[in-house]
Amino acid sequence: QVQLAESGGGSVQAGGSLRLSCVYSANPNSRYTNYCLAWFRQIPGKDREGVSALEGDGRRTYGDFVKGRFTISKGQGSIYRQGTVYLQMNNLKPEDTATYYCASTPGWCRDMEAAEFDYWGQGTQVTVSS
């Protein structure tokens, strides 16, 4: 089991920046030594959309809509089963308004499909005004 807790959401104007944080902690008795960490977002009435994923070996994946504006990273001192994962979001647009969720699944990320992820945080709201 992995516990996830997001923070850092808020309201900004278009062109502004926000950094989302997600503190993660896996069961120390888990047999897994590698976890995929990812960020998703959801607008009411729509499916959750993959924003970015971070493999245990450091490889990163981004949704096509990110277009170089967002960066996923791990906090200093983070290890496979506990730490912090960040999502730095720059040049925000009104269409980025959504609830952002941190998610994790044991092993490799595979696809950024919400159904592939087993553990979720409670979400943090991001609102971008024009």
PDB file of C-alpha atoms in Angstrom, residues 7-21 39-41 51-52 62 65-66 68-73 86-93 95-101 124-128:
ATOM      1  CA  SER A   7      -0.375  20.084  -1.616  1.00  0.00           C
ATOM      2  CA  GLY A   8       0.464  23.291  -3.441  1.00  0.00           C
ATOM      3  CA  GLY A   9      -2.670  23.952  -5.450  1.00  0.00           C
ATOM      4  CA  GLY A  10      -4.172  27.398  -5.642  1.00  0.00           C
ATOM      5  CA  SER A  11      -5.374  30.181  -7.894  1.00  0.00           C
ATOM      6  CA  VAL A  12      -3.104  31.977 -10.345  1.00  0.00           C
ATOM      7  CA  GLN A  13      -3.448  34.148 -13.392  1.00  0.00           C
ATOM      8  CA  ALA A  14      -2.632  32.886 -16.860  1.00  0.00           C
ATOM      9  CA  GLY A  15       1.110  32.789 -17.416  1.00  0.00           C
ATOM     10  CA  GLY A  16       1.799  32.167 -13.744  1.00  0.00           C
ATOM     11  CA  SER A  17       3.443  29.200 -12.029  1.00  0.00           C
ATOM     12  CA  LEU A  18       2.635  26.707  -9.305  1.00  0.00           C
ATOM     13  CA  ARG A  19       4.562  23.833  -7.784  1.00  0.00           C
ATOM     14  CA  LEU A  20       2.561  20.857  -6.603  1.00  0.00           C
ATOM     15  CA  SER A  21       4.023  18.510  -4.009  1.00  0.00           C
ATOM     16  CA  TRP A  39       0.333  13.241 -11.770  1.00  0.00           C
ATOM     17  CA  PHE A  40      -3.159  13.217 -13.229  1.00  0.00           C
ATOM     18  CA  ARG A  41      -5.786  15.898 -13.497  1.00  0.00           C
ATOM     19  CA  VAL A  51      -0.105  14.836 -16.886  1.00  0.00           C
ATOM     20  CA  SER A  52       3.298  13.337 -16.152  1.00  0.00           C
ATOM     21  CA  TYR A  62       4.483  14.009 -20.239  1.00  0.00           C
ATOM     22  CA  PHE A  65      -0.671  19.163 -23.851  1.00  0.00           C
ATOM     23  CA  VAL A  66       2.224  19.900 -21.470  1.00  0.00           C
ATOM     24  CA  GLY A  68       7.492  21.780 -22.140  1.00  0.00           C
ATOM     25  CA  ARG A  69       5.630  23.794 -19.513  1.00  0.00           C
ATOM     26  CA  PHE A  70       5.652  21.246 -16.665  1.00  0.00           C
ATOM     27  CA  THR A  71       8.471  19.325 -14.989  1.00  0.00           C
ATOM     28  CA  ILE A  72       8.159  16.290 -12.728  1.00  0.00           C
ATOM     29  CA  SER A  73      10.925  15.598 -10.232  1.00  0.00           C
ATOM     30  CA  TYR A  86       6.941  17.573  -7.433  1.00  0.00           C
ATOM     31  CA  LEU A  87       5.159  18.959 -10.450  1.00  0.00           C
ATOM     32  CA  GLN A  88       6.493  22.369 -11.438  1.00  0.00           C
ATOM     33  CA  MET A  89       3.942  24.057 -13.681  1.00  0.00           C
ATOM     34  CA  ASN A  90       4.936  27.167 -15.632  1.00  0.00           C
ATOM     35  CA  ASN A  91       3.087  29.309 -18.159  1.00  0.00           C
ATOM     36  CA  LEU A  92      -0.246  28.080 -16.844  1.00  0.00           C
ATOM     37  CA  LYS A  93      -3.315  28.442 -19.016  1.00  0.00           C
ATOM     38  CA  GLU A  95      -7.467  25.158 -19.622  1.00  0.00           C
ATOM     39  CA  ASP A  96      -5.083  23.782 -16.982  1.00  0.00           C
ATOM     40  CA  THR A  97      -7.776  24.416 -14.375  1.00  0.00           C
ATOM     41  CA  ALA A  98      -8.534  21.054 -12.751  1.00  0.00           C
ATOM     42  CA  THR A  99      -8.101  18.943  -9.661  1.00  0.00           C
ATOM     43  CA  TYR A 100      -4.622  17.453  -9.750  1.00  0.00           C
ATOM     44  CA  TYR A 101      -3.980  14.015  -8.280  1.00  0.00           C
ATOM     45  CA  THR A 124      -5.453  19.523  -4.950  1.00  0.00           C
ATOM     46  CA  GLN A 125      -7.319  22.206  -6.897  1.00  0.00           C
ATOM     47  CA  VAL A 126      -5.576  24.381  -9.458  1.00  0.00           C
ATOM     48  CA  THR A 127      -7.479  27.340 -10.873  1.00  0.00           C
ATOM     49  CA  VAL A 128      -6.032  29.527 -13.630  1.00  0.00           C
TER      50      VAL A 128
END
